[in-house]
Tab-separated table of C-alpha atoms in Angstrom:
chain	number	residue	atom	x	y	z
A	1027	ALA	CA	0.000	0.000	0.000
A	1028	GLN	CA	1.084	3.564	-0.598
A	1029	SER	CA	0.423	6.688	1.460
A	1030	VAL	CA	1.592	10.274	1.814
A	1031	THR	CA	1.885	12.428	4.922
A	1032	GLN	CA	2.276	16.165	4.623
A	1033	LEU	CA	3.508	17.728	7.858
A	1034	GLY	CA	1.812	21.029	8.548
A	1035	SER	CA	-1.578	21.837	7.088
A	1036	HIS	CA	-0.702	25.548	7.112
A	1037	VAL	CA	2.678	27.192	6.551
A	1038	SER	CA	3.230	30.943	6.663
A	1039	VAL	CA	6.381	32.680	5.419
A	1040	SER	CA	7.499	36.209	4.692
A	1041	GLU	CA	8.060	37.328	1.139
A	1042	GLY	CA	11.676	36.529	0.248
A	1043	ALA	CA	12.029	33.826	2.899
A	1044	LEU	CA	12.766	30.153	2.321
A	1045	VAL	CA	9.793	27.923	1.592
A	1046	LEU	CA	9.930	24.367	2.967
A	1047	LEU	CA	6.934	22.064	2.613
A	1048	ARG	CA	7.364	18.596	4.048
A	1049	CYS	CA	6.255	15.323	2.531
A	1050	ASN	CA	6.902	11.775	3.718
A	1051	TYR	CA	5.732	8.754	1.788
A	1052	SER	CA	5.191	5.080	2.358
A	1053	SER	CA	5.501	2.630	-0.497
A	1054	SER	CA	6.231	-1.074	-0.761
A	1055	VAL	CA	7.417	-0.640	-4.358
A	1056	PRO	CA	9.696	1.931	-5.999
A	1057	PRO	CA	7.656	5.113	-6.053
A	1058	TYR	CA	7.111	7.965	-8.384
A	1059	LEU	CA	6.617	11.205	-6.453
A	1060	PHE	CA	4.940	14.443	-7.431
A	1061	TRP	CA	4.226	17.916	-6.147
A	1062	TYR	CA	1.143	19.737	-7.407
A	1063	VAL	CA	-0.085	23.269	-6.722
A	1064	GLN	CA	-3.720	24.326	-6.588
A	1065	TYR	CA	-4.818	27.942	-6.754
A	1066	PRO	CA	-8.315	28.894	-5.527
A	1067	ASN	CA	-11.117	27.498	-7.666
A	1068	GLN	CA	-8.693	25.826	-10.035
A	1069	GLY	CA	-7.429	22.362	-10.809
A	1070	LEU	CA	-4.011	20.962	-10.050
A	1071	GLN	CA	-0.832	22.045	-11.787
A	1072	LEU	CA	2.261	19.844	-11.762
A	1073	LEU	CA	5.264	21.539	-10.152
A	1074	LEU	CA	7.748	18.695	-10.441
A	1075	LYS	CA	8.084	14.923	-10.431
A	1076	TYR	CA	10.571	12.242	-9.406
A	1077	THR	CA	10.632	9.150	-11.585
A	1078	SER	CA	13.804	7.363	-10.448
A	1079	ALA	CA	16.299	9.530	-12.295
A	1080	ALA	CA	18.138	12.353	-10.478
A	1081	THR	CA	17.234	12.580	-6.801
A	1082	LEU	CA	17.234	16.392	-6.873
A	1083	VAL	CA	14.377	17.501	-9.074
A	1084	LYS	CA	13.892	21.036	-10.343
A	1085	GLY	CA	10.429	22.239	-11.254
A	1086	ILE	CA	8.607	25.295	-12.390
A	1087	ASN	CA	8.509	28.674	-10.644
A	1088	GLY	CA	11.834	28.075	-8.870
A	1089	PHE	CA	10.699	25.078	-6.823
A	1090	GLU	CA	12.774	21.968	-6.280
A	1091	ALA	CA	12.524	18.765	-4.268
A	1092	GLU	CA	14.959	16.087	-3.164
A	1093	PHE	CA	14.100	12.393	-3.014
A	1094	LYS	CA	15.657	10.814	0.074
A	1095	LYS	CA	14.997	7.098	0.137
A	1096	SER	CA	16.569	6.585	3.581
A	1097	GLU	CA	14.208	9.164	5.075
A	1098	THR	CA	11.249	8.324	2.793
A	1099	SER	CA	10.921	12.040	2.180
A	1100	PHE	CA	10.325	14.331	-0.770
A	1101	HIS	CA	10.311	17.847	0.679
A	1102	LEU	CA	9.560	20.848	-1.532
A	1103	THR	CA	11.701	23.977	-1.285
A	1104	LYS	CA	12.027	27.394	-2.836
A	1105	PRO	CA	14.841	29.774	-1.819
A	1106	SER	CA	12.768	32.965	-1.903
A	1107	ALA	CA	9.002	33.118	-1.537
A	1108	HIS	CA	6.899	35.365	-3.725
A	1109	MET	CA	3.401	36.596	-3.004
A	1110	SER	CA	2.164	34.641	-6.022
A	1111	ASP	CA	3.293	31.367	-4.361
A	1112	ALA	CA	0.352	31.521	-1.955
A	1113	ALA	CA	-1.696	28.415	-2.760
A	1114	GLU	CA	-2.434	24.832	-1.677
A	1115	TYR	CA	0.342	22.316	-2.312
A	1116	PHE	CA	-0.163	18.581	-2.617
A	1117	CYS	CA	2.398	15.816	-2.521
A	1118	ALA	CA	1.446	12.605	-4.313
A	1119	VAL	CA	2.856	9.126	-4.822
A	1120	SER	CA	2.199	6.487	-7.448
A	1121	ARG	CA	3.623	3.150	-8.442
A	1122	SER	CA	6.516	3.323	-10.836
A	1123	GLY	CA	6.273	2.059	-14.398
A	1124	GLY	CA	4.053	4.513	-16.160
A	1125	TYR	CA	0.938	6.372	-15.168
A	1126	ASN	CA	-0.857	4.898	-12.225
A	1127	LYS	CA	-3.346	6.304	-9.770
A	1128	LEU	CA	-2.028	9.125	-7.658
A	1129	ILE	CA	-2.277	8.921	-3.880
A	1130	PHE	CA	-2.376	12.458	-2.499
A	1131	GLY	CA	-1.529	13.904	0.857
A	1132	ALA	CA	-3.987	16.175	2.656
A	1133	GLY	CA	-2.262	19.283	1.381
A	1134	THR	CA	-0.414	22.254	2.850
A	1135	ARG	CA	-1.751	25.758	2.503
A	1136	LEU	CA	1.084	28.225	2.001
A	1137	ALA	CA	0.537	31.840	3.005
A	1138	VAL	CA	3.061	34.510	2.016
A	1139	HIS	CA	2.957	37.829	3.840
A	1140	PRO	CA	4.768	41.071	3.020
B	1423	ASP	CA	-4.453	23.627	-27.021
B	1424	ALA	CA	-7.463	23.890	-24.711
B	1425	GLY	CA	-6.046	21.503	-22.139
B	1426	VAL	CA	-8.408	19.375	-20.082
B	1427	THR	CA	-11.925	20.795	-20.039
B	1428	GLN	CA	-14.698	19.835	-17.650
B	1429	SER	CA	-18.372	20.669	-17.634
B	1430	PRO	CA	-20.304	21.974	-15.904
B	1431	THR	CA	-18.159	24.072	-13.587
B	1432	HIS	CA	-20.746	24.102	-10.810
B	1433	LEU	CA	-23.992	22.350	-10.122
B	1434	ILE	CA	-26.393	21.752	-7.287
B	1435	LYS	CA	-28.331	18.522	-6.899
B	1436	THR	CA	-30.772	17.120	-4.378
B	1437	ARG	CA	-30.153	13.985	-2.329
B	1438	GLY	CA	-31.187	10.854	-4.220
B	1439	GLN	CA	-30.761	12.410	-7.642
B	1440	GLN	CA	-28.306	11.337	-10.314
B	1441	VAL	CA	-25.590	13.470	-11.880
B	1442	THR	CA	-23.348	13.249	-14.941
B	1443	LEU	CA	-20.064	15.119	-15.199
B	1444	ARG	CA	-18.106	15.457	-18.422
B	1445	CYS	CA	-14.438	15.667	-19.324
B	1446	SER	CA	-12.579	16.302	-22.574
B	1447	PRO	CA	-8.920	15.298	-22.365
B	1448	LYS	CA	-5.973	17.306	-23.553
B	1449	SER	CA	-5.314	16.909	-27.266
B	1450	GLY	CA	-3.370	13.706	-27.941
B	1451	HIS	CA	-4.258	12.131	-24.596
B	1452	ASP	CA	-6.141	8.842	-24.488
B	1453	THR	CA	-6.335	8.079	-20.759
B	1454	VAL	CA	-8.745	9.766	-18.372
B	1455	SER	CA	-8.789	9.520	-14.587
B	1456	TRP	CA	-11.335	10.940	-12.163
B	1457	TYR	CA	-10.671	12.207	-8.640
B	1458	GLN	CA	-12.908	13.430	-5.832
B	1459	GLN	CA	-11.624	16.268	-3.663
B	1460	ALA	CA	-13.677	16.937	-0.551
B	1461	LEU	CA	-13.325	20.319	1.107
B	1462	GLY	CA	-9.992	20.651	2.893
B	1463	GLN	CA	-8.689	17.286	1.677
B	1464	GLY	CA	-6.457	15.947	-1.041
B	1465	PRO	CA	-7.951	14.396	-4.168
B	1466	GLN	CA	-8.945	10.735	-4.008
B	1467	PHE	CA	-8.767	8.457	-7.033
B	1468	ILE	CA	-12.129	7.209	-8.299
B	1469	PHE	CA	-11.246	5.338	-11.505
B	1470	GLN	CA	-9.299	5.456	-14.754
B	1471	TYR	CA	-10.401	4.788	-18.327
B	1472	TYR	CA	-8.221	3.683	-21.203
B	1473	GLU	CA	-9.373	2.263	-24.528
B	1474	GLU	CA	-12.978	2.746	-23.387
B	1475	GLU	CA	-12.506	0.370	-20.453
B	1476	GLU	CA	-12.153	0.918	-16.724
B	1477	ARG	CA	-8.539	-0.009	-15.966
B	1478	GLN	CA	-8.152	0.921	-12.323
B	1479	ARG	CA	-10.634	1.725	-9.601
B	1480	GLY	CA	-10.302	3.315	-6.205
B	1481	ASN	CA	-12.326	2.620	-3.084
B	1482	PHE	CA	-15.639	4.074	-4.242
B	1483	PRO	CA	-19.062	2.397	-4.247
B	1484	ASP	CA	-20.796	1.189	-7.376
B	1485	ARG	CA	-22.930	4.336	-7.322
B	1486	PHE	CA	-19.942	5.877	-9.065
B	1487	SER	CA	-19.648	4.758	-12.662
B	1488	GLY	CA	-18.045	6.059	-15.791
B	1489	HIS	CA	-17.684	5.821	-19.488
B	1490	GLN	CA	-15.115	6.678	-22.112
B	1491	PHE	CA	-16.100	7.458	-25.674
B	1492	PRO	CA	-14.177	6.691	-28.890
B	1493	ASN	CA	-12.944	10.314	-28.980
B	1494	TYR	CA	-11.415	9.700	-25.497
B	1495	SER	CA	-13.794	12.041	-23.701
B	1496	SER	CA	-15.292	10.673	-20.515
B	1497	GLU	CA	-18.287	10.900	-18.223
B	1498	LEU	CA	-18.579	10.320	-14.499
B	1499	ASN	CA	-22.009	9.283	-13.252
B	1500	VAL	CA	-23.074	9.275	-9.638
B	1501	ASN	CA	-26.411	7.723	-8.667
B	1502	ALA	CA	-28.455	8.135	-5.488
B	1503	LEU	CA	-26.536	11.218	-4.410
B	1504	LEU	CA	-25.643	11.633	-0.752
B	1505	LEU	CA	-24.726	14.823	1.076
B	1506	GLY	CA	-21.228	13.386	1.416
B	1507	ASP	CA	-20.819	13.368	-2.352
B	1508	SER	CA	-20.467	17.144	-2.268
B	1509	ALA	CA	-16.953	17.814	-3.536
B	1510	LEU	CA	-14.790	19.084	-6.358
B	1511	TYR	CA	-14.533	16.419	-9.038
B	1512	LEU	CA	-11.324	16.551	-11.018
B	1513	CYS	CA	-10.567	14.952	-14.333
B	1514	ALA	CA	-6.983	14.211	-15.340
B	1515	SER	CA	-5.736	13.087	-18.723
B	1516	SER	CA	-2.500	11.440	-19.776
B	1517	MET	CA	-0.991	9.938	-22.884
B	1518	GLY	CA	-0.932	6.170	-22.958
B	1519	GLN	CA	-0.253	3.847	-20.103
B	1520	LEU	CA	3.472	4.535	-19.959
B	1521	ASN	CA	3.467	8.287	-19.498
B	1522	THR	CA	4.012	9.517	-15.982
B	1523	GLU	CA	2.411	12.940	-16.169
B	1524	ALA	CA	-1.255	13.793	-15.820
B	1525	PHE	CA	-2.861	17.116	-16.660
B	1526	PHE	CA	-5.826	18.188	-14.560
B	1527	GLY	CA	-8.920	20.133	-15.499
B	1528	GLN	CA	-10.362	22.898	-13.327
B	1529	GLY	CA	-12.945	20.577	-11.876
B	1530	THR	CA	-16.686	20.470	-11.338
B	1531	ARG	CA	-17.947	21.696	-7.981
B	1532	LEU	CA	-20.903	19.474	-6.979
B	1533	THR	CA	-23.105	20.497	-4.085
B	1534	VAL	CA	-25.712	18.040	-2.837
B	1535	VAL	CA	-28.504	19.543	-0.723
């Protein structure tokens, strides 16, 4: 079975500060891992994905994440927060080997204040 | 490219009624998956359609059913609506069974009263 735990349902940072959103996964098979962002009243947009290549993955809008197998983690970071980063972020896991159903975490709402 | 389009964007139904939601995949995509996102939660996988057949299914009752048409568009049907079915329903499309990336539509907000 696969599962995702996102630590912290709400994270608040100042504009220009480091963004760190935590994600831990559980998987009995090699996982694929994803981070999605959801703006109000919109669908999900893929930020980045890990599919067993490089462990440090760079995505859109300056975000990156590092796959750490020993810690079963896939934390999302951005060096400098921007007001436009305020949104809901979801970590997801799937089985490797092509597209399979995504198992999502409960999400982390990121607030960015001036 | 219009991306993944869903209709309607919002609708309100009464308990016990039936509802049909529609999804047109991104151009070139042949696989459609449906997710339910309750308020304040992450999306949950309902089922996936490929080659007009249900290929994977999540932990949802038989009241939830679907269909995929030859043009790859898809419908999600929910019978005997319950208050707990109120949620944002998301459609995601992907290309083939070997591609790892899914593109999501903006969703249909269903409210059951």
